[in-house]
Amino acid sequence: MPIAAHLDDQFRQGRATIGARDVGRERSPRLPAGEVRLRSVAEDDLPVFFEHQMDADANRMAAFPPRDRDAFMAHWTTILRDASVVARTVLLDGEVAGNVVAFDYEGRRDVGYWIGRTFWGKGVATGALRAFLDEVTERPLYAGVAEANVASIRVLEKCGFTISEAPAGDDDGHVLMRLG
């Protein structure tokens, strides 16, 4: 069964698996608990980002392993030095909630985000991505997301992304989504 049909089938049945929890489709839309804003990434944000990416539940949902501190800091140094990357810190009521970035990957323009677990379920990811897409207007944009990360797929869908064909031979449990 194609990935899109599989996910749609889960939603039609009213249930989707997120990590170890089952979540019903009929959940009411959530509004951010406060003001979601974006700003340029500051060096002081990096330790917070590091802690966010160390969360085991987040790693399982994203199907992405954590980096040790040195590798993480080297990765972000590279990101911040690359003029083609647009990187923003996500703030909720002035508190660092995560980050969102646009970058070149395999000949396409991708977007990615990471939101700290204490900010999940508050509409922060959706609000941050919407604001980011107002700033980064180039299209098409792509996002790779773990097939089992239904919450992130919904964030992307709310922002206008649709499931695209997976690259031939892509068997890593990720789907490719496209905007524009």
XYZ file of N, CA and C in Angstrom:
540
model
N 0.854 -1.179 0.000
C 0.000 0.000 0.000
C 0.892 1.232 0.000
N 0.640 2.226 -0.859
C 1.436 3.442 -0.870
C 1.351 4.151 0.483
N 2.405 4.861 0.838
C 2.479 5.535 2.141
C 1.300 6.470 2.339
N 0.994 7.287 1.341
C -0.097 8.255 1.471
C -1.417 7.528 1.770
N -1.672 6.429 1.072
C -2.909 5.680 1.286
C -2.929 5.060 2.673
N -1.783 4.556 3.125
C -1.673 3.960 4.451
C -1.996 4.985 5.534
N -1.394 6.184 5.420
C -1.639 7.229 6.413
C -3.085 7.693 6.357
N -3.617 7.861 5.145
C -4.998 8.286 4.992
C -5.937 7.250 5.609
N -5.629 5.966 5.437
C -6.432 4.897 6.008
C -6.425 4.993 7.536
N -5.241 5.264 8.134
C -5.164 5.411 9.588
C -6.059 6.556 10.048
N -6.016 7.690 9.329
C -6.815 8.842 9.703
C -8.308 8.554 9.551
N -8.711 7.882 8.434
C -10.113 7.567 8.210
C -10.663 6.694 9.325
N -9.835 5.817 9.853
C -10.260 4.958 10.950
C -10.327 5.720 12.265
N -9.838 6.970 12.253
C -9.931 7.802 13.449
C -8.805 7.577 14.431
N -7.775 6.850 14.026
C -6.677 6.598 14.957
C -5.369 6.611 14.188
N -4.376 7.161 14.823
C -3.032 7.151 14.256
C -2.054 6.935 15.389
N -1.022 6.183 15.148
C -0.038 5.892 16.184
C 1.064 6.934 16.166
N 1.336 7.497 17.327
C 2.432 8.449 17.477
C 3.279 7.923 18.624
N 4.465 7.464 18.313
C 5.294 6.864 19.353
C 4.554 5.686 19.943
N 4.424 5.669 21.271
C 3.763 4.557 21.931
C 2.299 4.870 22.241
N 1.820 6.059 21.816
C 0.457 6.456 22.141
C -0.427 6.373 20.906
N -1.694 6.146 21.128
C -2.670 6.258 20.053
C -3.369 7.598 20.210
N -3.569 8.264 19.087
C -4.186 9.579 19.108
C -5.365 9.563 18.151
N -6.515 10.014 18.595
C -7.699 10.051 17.747
C -7.669 11.230 16.793
N -8.263 11.067 15.635
C -8.278 12.112 14.609
C -9.196 13.267 15.001
N -10.198 13.029 15.782
C -11.194 14.045 16.075
C -10.710 15.094 17.073
N -9.472 15.109 17.412
C -8.968 16.087 18.376
C -9.214 17.493 17.851
N -9.557 18.380 18.749
C -9.806 19.757 18.332
C -8.481 20.437 18.006
N -8.532 21.411 17.082
C -7.298 22.113 16.736
C -6.785 22.872 17.949
N -5.478 22.912 18.080
C -4.879 23.586 19.219
C -4.333 24.930 18.785
N -4.494 25.893 19.642
C -3.903 27.196 19.411
C -2.674 27.313 20.296
N -1.665 28.060 19.851
C -0.498 28.226 20.702
C -0.902 28.786 22.058
N -0.218 28.334 23.099
C -0.509 28.785 24.450
C -0.153 30.256 24.626
N 0.633 30.801 23.736
C 1.056 32.192 23.804
C 1.544 32.637 22.445
N 2.400 33.638 22.429
C 2.901 34.191 21.174
C 4.091 33.391 20.635
N 3.949 32.898 19.408
C 5.039 32.210 18.720
C 5.732 33.229 17.826
N 7.039 33.363 18.001
C 7.829 34.281 17.184
C 9.076 33.572 16.706
N 9.654 34.104 15.636
C 10.931 33.621 15.114
C 11.945 34.743 15.209
N 13.197 34.366 15.423
C 14.304 35.319 15.354
C 15.533 34.572 14.887
N 16.564 35.314 14.525
C 17.827 34.686 14.132
C 18.363 33.854 15.286
N 19.052 32.782 14.947
C 19.641 31.908 15.957
C 20.808 32.633 16.627
N 20.824 32.613 17.947
C 21.921 33.173 18.741
C 22.734 32.023 19.321
N 23.987 32.270 19.565
C 24.857 31.229 20.123
C 24.291 30.665 21.427
N 23.638 31.510 22.214
C 23.054 31.064 23.491
C 21.895 30.089 23.308
N 21.339 30.012 22.087
C 20.251 29.073 21.815
C 20.752 27.641 21.674
N 22.001 27.489 21.266
C 22.507 26.160 20.925
C 22.452 25.160 22.073
N 22.792 25.534 23.325
C 22.649 24.547 24.404
C 21.201 24.080 24.600
N 20.238 24.957 24.354
C 18.829 24.567 24.465
C 18.484 23.607 23.331
N 18.908 23.934 22.108
C 18.680 23.027 20.975
C 19.302 21.659 21.252
N 20.508 21.671 21.831
C 21.200 20.420 22.139
C 20.349 19.562 23.070
N 19.829 20.164 24.121
C 19.005 19.407 25.074
C 17.735 18.892 24.404
N 17.118 19.697 23.556
C 15.918 19.248 22.849
C 16.216 17.983 22.040
N 17.339 17.954 21.307
C 17.631 16.815 20.437
C 18.150 15.598 21.201
N 18.352 15.725 22.495
C 18.751 14.586 23.318
C 17.545 13.807 23.852
N 16.342 14.314 23.661
C 15.132 13.686 24.174
C 14.860 12.369 23.438
N 14.832 11.284 24.172
C 14.677 9.950 23.567
C 13.343 9.803 22.832
N 12.260 10.343 23.387
C 10.960 10.240 22.708
C 10.971 11.019 21.398
N 11.577 12.192 21.412
C 11.671 12.993 20.188
C 12.498 12.264 19.135
N 13.580 11.633 19.560
C 14.424 10.885 18.630
C 13.654 9.728 17.997
N 12.857 9.022 18.788
C 12.053 7.917 18.247
C 11.031 8.441 17.242
N 10.357 9.514 17.582
C 9.337 10.065 16.681
C 9.948 10.565 15.385
N 11.104 11.224 15.485
C 11.747 11.781 14.289
C 12.558 10.739 13.536
N 12.780 9.580 14.156
C 13.639 8.543 13.572
C 14.999 9.145 13.230
N 15.517 9.894 14.202
C 16.782 10.598 14.011
C 17.584 10.474 15.298
N 18.811 9.972 15.232
C 19.593 9.777 16.450
C 20.152 11.100 16.973
N 20.338 11.205 18.289
C 20.940 12.418 18.836
C 22.432 12.472 18.505
N 22.970 13.682 18.503
C 24.416 13.867 18.332
C 25.017 14.140 19.701
N 26.281 13.728 19.894
C 26.954 14.134 21.127
C 27.228 15.638 21.030
N 27.601 16.259 22.151
C 27.741 17.719 22.204
C 28.702 18.255 21.145
N 29.877 17.641 21.015
C 30.854 18.143 20.040
C 30.323 18.060 18.613
N 29.718 16.931 18.252
C 29.171 16.770 16.904
C 28.009 17.740 16.677
N 27.187 17.939 17.700
C 26.063 18.854 17.595
C 26.545 20.286 17.358
N 27.515 20.715 18.161
C 28.027 22.088 18.026
C 28.728 22.278 16.669
N 29.439 21.272 16.208
C 30.090 21.360 14.892
C 29.036 21.466 13.793
N 27.976 20.683 13.916
C 26.883 20.718 12.941
C 26.263 22.114 12.883
N 25.959 22.697 14.035
C 25.345 24.019 14.064
C 26.312 25.112 13.636
N 27.588 24.948 13.886
C 28.574 25.916 13.390
C 28.539 25.931 11.865
N 28.474 24.752 11.264
C 28.379 24.645 9.808
C 27.090 25.296 9.305
N 25.975 25.028 9.956
C 24.686 25.610 9.561
C 24.758 27.133 9.580
N 25.274 27.675 10.666
C 25.270 29.125 10.835
C 26.262 29.839 9.919
N 27.255 29.123 9.430
C 28.228 29.712 8.495
C 27.792 29.613 7.038
N 26.798 28.796 6.756
C 26.349 28.562 5.382
C 25.347 29.646 4.986
N 25.727 30.504 4.057
C 24.877 31.622 3.637
C 23.592 31.160 2.960
N 23.555 29.918 2.463
C 22.344 29.433 1.789
C 21.295 28.931 2.776
N 21.670 28.755 4.030
C 20.759 28.246 5.048
C 20.028 29.409 5.712
N 18.727 29.237 5.892
C 17.935 30.172 6.689
C 17.606 29.431 7.978
N 18.102 29.925 9.102
C 17.893 29.266 10.399
C 17.262 30.261 11.362
N 16.208 29.821 12.031
C 15.512 30.668 12.984
C 15.266 29.919 14.285
N 15.348 30.675 15.365
C 14.959 30.165 16.672
C 13.467 30.396 16.831
N 12.781 29.383 17.340
C 11.356 29.479 17.625
C 11.210 29.853 19.098
N 10.440 30.912 19.345
C 10.186 31.371 20.709
C 8.702 31.257 21.021
N 8.387 30.822 22.219
C 7.017 30.864 22.720
C 7.044 31.760 23.947
N 6.379 32.896 23.842
C 6.376 33.890 24.923
C 7.798 34.213 25.380
N 8.719 34.312 24.428
C 10.097 34.684 24.721
C 11.011 33.540 25.122
N 10.470 32.348 25.333
C 11.268 31.181 25.721
C 11.636 30.376 24.475
N 12.894 29.933 24.402
C 13.344 29.143 23.256
C 12.590 27.813 23.247
N 11.816 27.601 22.162
C 10.996 26.400 22.032
C 11.554 25.429 20.999
N 12.469 25.897 20.125
C 13.013 25.033 19.092
C 13.630 25.836 17.977
N 13.712 25.205 16.802
C 14.307 25.860 15.641
C 13.643 25.373 14.377
N 13.795 26.185 13.328
C 13.299 25.835 12.001
C 14.340 26.319 11.001
N 14.618 25.490 9.994
C 15.675 25.800 9.026
C 15.233 25.443 7.612
N 15.796 26.161 6.642
C 15.679 25.808 5.227
C 17.100 25.606 4.724
N 17.313 24.537 3.964
C 18.656 24.171 3.538
C 18.591 23.387 2.226
N 19.718 23.326 1.534
C 19.809 22.554 0.298
C 20.180 21.117 0.641
N 19.475 20.171 0.012
C 19.720 18.753 0.262
C 19.375 17.966 -0.998
N 20.342 17.229 -1.496
C 20.155 16.353 -2.664
C 19.490 17.086 -3.836
N 19.944 18.315 -4.087
C 19.461 19.064 -5.232
C 18.104 19.717 -5.059
N 17.589 19.734 -3.848
C 16.302 20.385 -3.603
C 16.426 21.266 -2.353
N 15.420 22.108 -2.137
C 15.378 22.984 -0.965
C 14.472 22.332 0.066
N 15.023 22.032 1.230
C 14.288 21.360 2.296
C 14.051 22.298 3.464
N 13.052 21.963 4.244
C 12.774 22.654 5.495
C 12.733 21.593 6.592
N 13.200 21.959 7.756
C 13.158 21.056 8.905
C 12.938 21.865 10.169
N 12.441 21.203 11.186
C 12.219 21.888 12.466
C 12.368 20.888 13.594
N 12.661 21.412 14.763
C 12.755 20.592 15.970
C 12.188 21.430 17.102
N 11.169 20.919 17.754
C 10.504 21.624 18.840
C 10.708 20.807 20.116
N 11.100 21.468 21.191
C 11.291 20.795 22.472
C 9.992 20.166 22.964
N 10.109 19.019 23.598
C 8.917 18.251 23.982
C 7.975 19.015 24.899
N 8.489 19.870 25.761
C 7.597 20.618 26.653
C 6.671 21.561 25.884
N 6.953 21.782 24.609
C 6.149 22.675 23.776
C 5.231 21.917 22.814
N 5.262 20.588 22.851
C 4.418 19.792 21.967
C 2.951 19.976 22.342
N 2.091 19.851 21.349
C 0.656 19.880 21.591
C 0.100 21.262 21.872
N 0.869 22.289 21.595
C 0.441 23.668 21.863
C 0.327 24.499 20.592
N 0.491 23.873 19.430
C 0.413 24.599 18.172
C 1.682 25.353 17.822
N 2.747 25.118 18.566
C 3.994 25.859 18.356
C 4.623 25.505 17.013
N 4.712 24.226 16.698
C 5.344 23.817 15.433
C 4.580 24.383 14.240
N 3.267 24.294 14.271
C 2.457 24.817 13.161
C 2.618 26.329 13.047
N 2.532 27.033 14.166
C 2.690 28.489 14.142
C 4.060 28.912 13.665
N 5.082 28.202 14.111
C 6.454 28.535 13.719
C 6.675 28.260 12.233
N 6.198 27.120 11.759
C 6.394 26.794 10.344
C 5.620 27.770 9.453
N 4.411 28.136 9.834
C 3.649 29.121 9.049
C 4.408 30.438 8.959
N 4.927 30.914 10.089
C 5.684 32.175 10.097
C 6.936 32.046 9.238
N 7.600 30.911 9.311
C 8.816 30.672 8.537
C 8.503 30.668 7.042
N 7.395 30.059 6.668
C 7.020 29.995 5.253
C 6.609 31.362 4.711
N 6.190 32.263 5.578
C 5.951 33.652 5.157
C 7.272 34.348 4.833
N 8.321 33.973 5.556
C 9.646 34.564 5.346
C 10.381 33.907 4.180
N 10.357 32.601 4.126
C 11.041 31.840 3.079
C 10.003 31.533 2.005
N 10.001 32.352 0.953
C 8.927 32.278 -0.033
C 9.271 31.434 -1.257
N 10.516 30.941 -1.358
C 10.875 30.126 -2.517
C 10.089 28.817 -2.495
N 9.719 28.354 -3.665
C 8.998 27.107 -3.825
C 9.556 26.394 -5.037
N 9.554 25.103 -5.095
C 8.994 24.220 -4.084
C 9.933 24.076 -2.886
N 9.356 23.697 -1.777
C 10.093 23.313 -0.575
C 9.705 21.871 -0.256
N 10.639 21.146 0.301
C 10.417 19.751 0.657
C 10.684 19.541 2.140
N 10.111 18.485 2.684
C 10.374 18.090 4.064
C 10.362 16.578 4.124
N 11.425 16.004 4.666
C 11.466 14.569 4.918
C 10.976 14.335 6.338
N 10.071 13.376 6.509
C 9.495 13.131 7.832
C 9.312 11.630 8.020
N 9.547 11.174 9.244
C 9.350 9.760 9.551
C 7.881 9.401 9.345
N 7.635 8.306 8.644
C 6.276 7.865 8.342
C 5.428 7.722 9.605
N 6.041 7.288 10.697
C 5.309 7.087 11.949
C 5.078 8.381 12.718
N 5.691 9.477 12.295
C 5.552 10.752 13.002
C 4.325 11.500 12.464
N 3.164 10.984 12.806
C 1.905 11.508 12.300
C 1.708 12.961 12.732
N 2.149 13.322 13.922
C 1.992 14.700 14.392
C 2.747 15.670 13.486
N 3.959 15.330 13.095
C 4.734 16.203 12.218
C 4.145 16.236 10.811
N 3.637 15.118 10.350
C 2.976 15.092 9.045
C 1.780 16.044 9.067
N 1.013 16.048 10.151
C -0.141 16.952 10.267
C 0.309 18.411 10.283
N 1.404 18.731 10.980
C 1.930 20.100 10.972
C 2.211 20.523 9.535
N 2.901 19.673 8.796
C 3.243 19.986 7.408
C 1.985 20.141 6.554
N 1.015 19.256 6.727
C -0.231 19.357 5.959
C -0.970 20.657 6.271
N -1.020 21.043 7.525
C -1.687 22.290 7.905
C -1.016 23.495 7.246
N 0.255 23.361 6.918
C 1.006 24.444 6.284
C 1.039 24.307 4.760
N 0.269 23.368 4.217
C 0.119 23.258 2.771
C 0.960 22.198 2.089
N 1.773 21.458 2.829
C 2.580 20.392 2.232
C 1.688 19.197 1.903
N 2.056 18.480 0.860
C 1.367 17.247 0.502
C 2.413 16.149 0.351
N 1.975 14.922 0.519
C 2.894 13.797 0.387
C 3.273 13.650 -1.074
N 4.587 13.596 -1.299
C 5.156 13.457 -2.636
C 5.595 12.005 -2.807
N 5.918 11.648 -4.007
C 6.442 10.301 -4.234
C 7.776 10.140 -3.512
N 7.964 9.010 -2.872
C 9.253 8.717 -2.244
C 10.267 8.402 -3.336
N 11.514 8.790 -3.158
C 12.537 8.456 -4.157
C 12.621 6.943 -4.354
N 12.929 6.515 -5.561
C 13.048 5.082 -5.867
C 14.045 4.429 -4.922
N 13.659 3.302 -4.372
C 14.549 2.567 -3.486
C 14.603 3.127 -2.072
N 13.796 4.150 -1.759
C 13.791 4.741 -0.419
C 12.981 3.842 0.499
N 13.670 3.136 1.344
C 13.020 2.179 2.227
C 13.348 2.477 3.681
N 13.606 3.759 4.012
C 14.073 4.088 5.354
C 12.969 4.533 6.303
N 11.696 4.386 5.903
C 10.600 4.742 6.781
C 10.267 6.224 6.788
N 10.801 6.976 5.849
C 10.520 8.404 5.730
C 9.673 8.669 4.495
N 8.867 9.707 4.584
C 8.105 10.177 3.433
C 8.632 11.558 3.071
N 8.504 11.897 1.806
C 8.924 13.194 1.318
C 7.661 14.006 1.057
N 7.600 15.199 1.658
C 6.448 16.075 1.460
C 6.893 17.312 0.703
N 5.967 17.913 -0.028
C 6.302 19.032 -0.894
C 5.286 20.162 -0.725
N 5.803 21.381 -0.788
C 4.990 22.586 -0.813
C 5.307 23.338 -2.096
N 4.294 23.599 -2.911
C 4.499 24.369 -4.138
C 4.901 23.531 -5.329
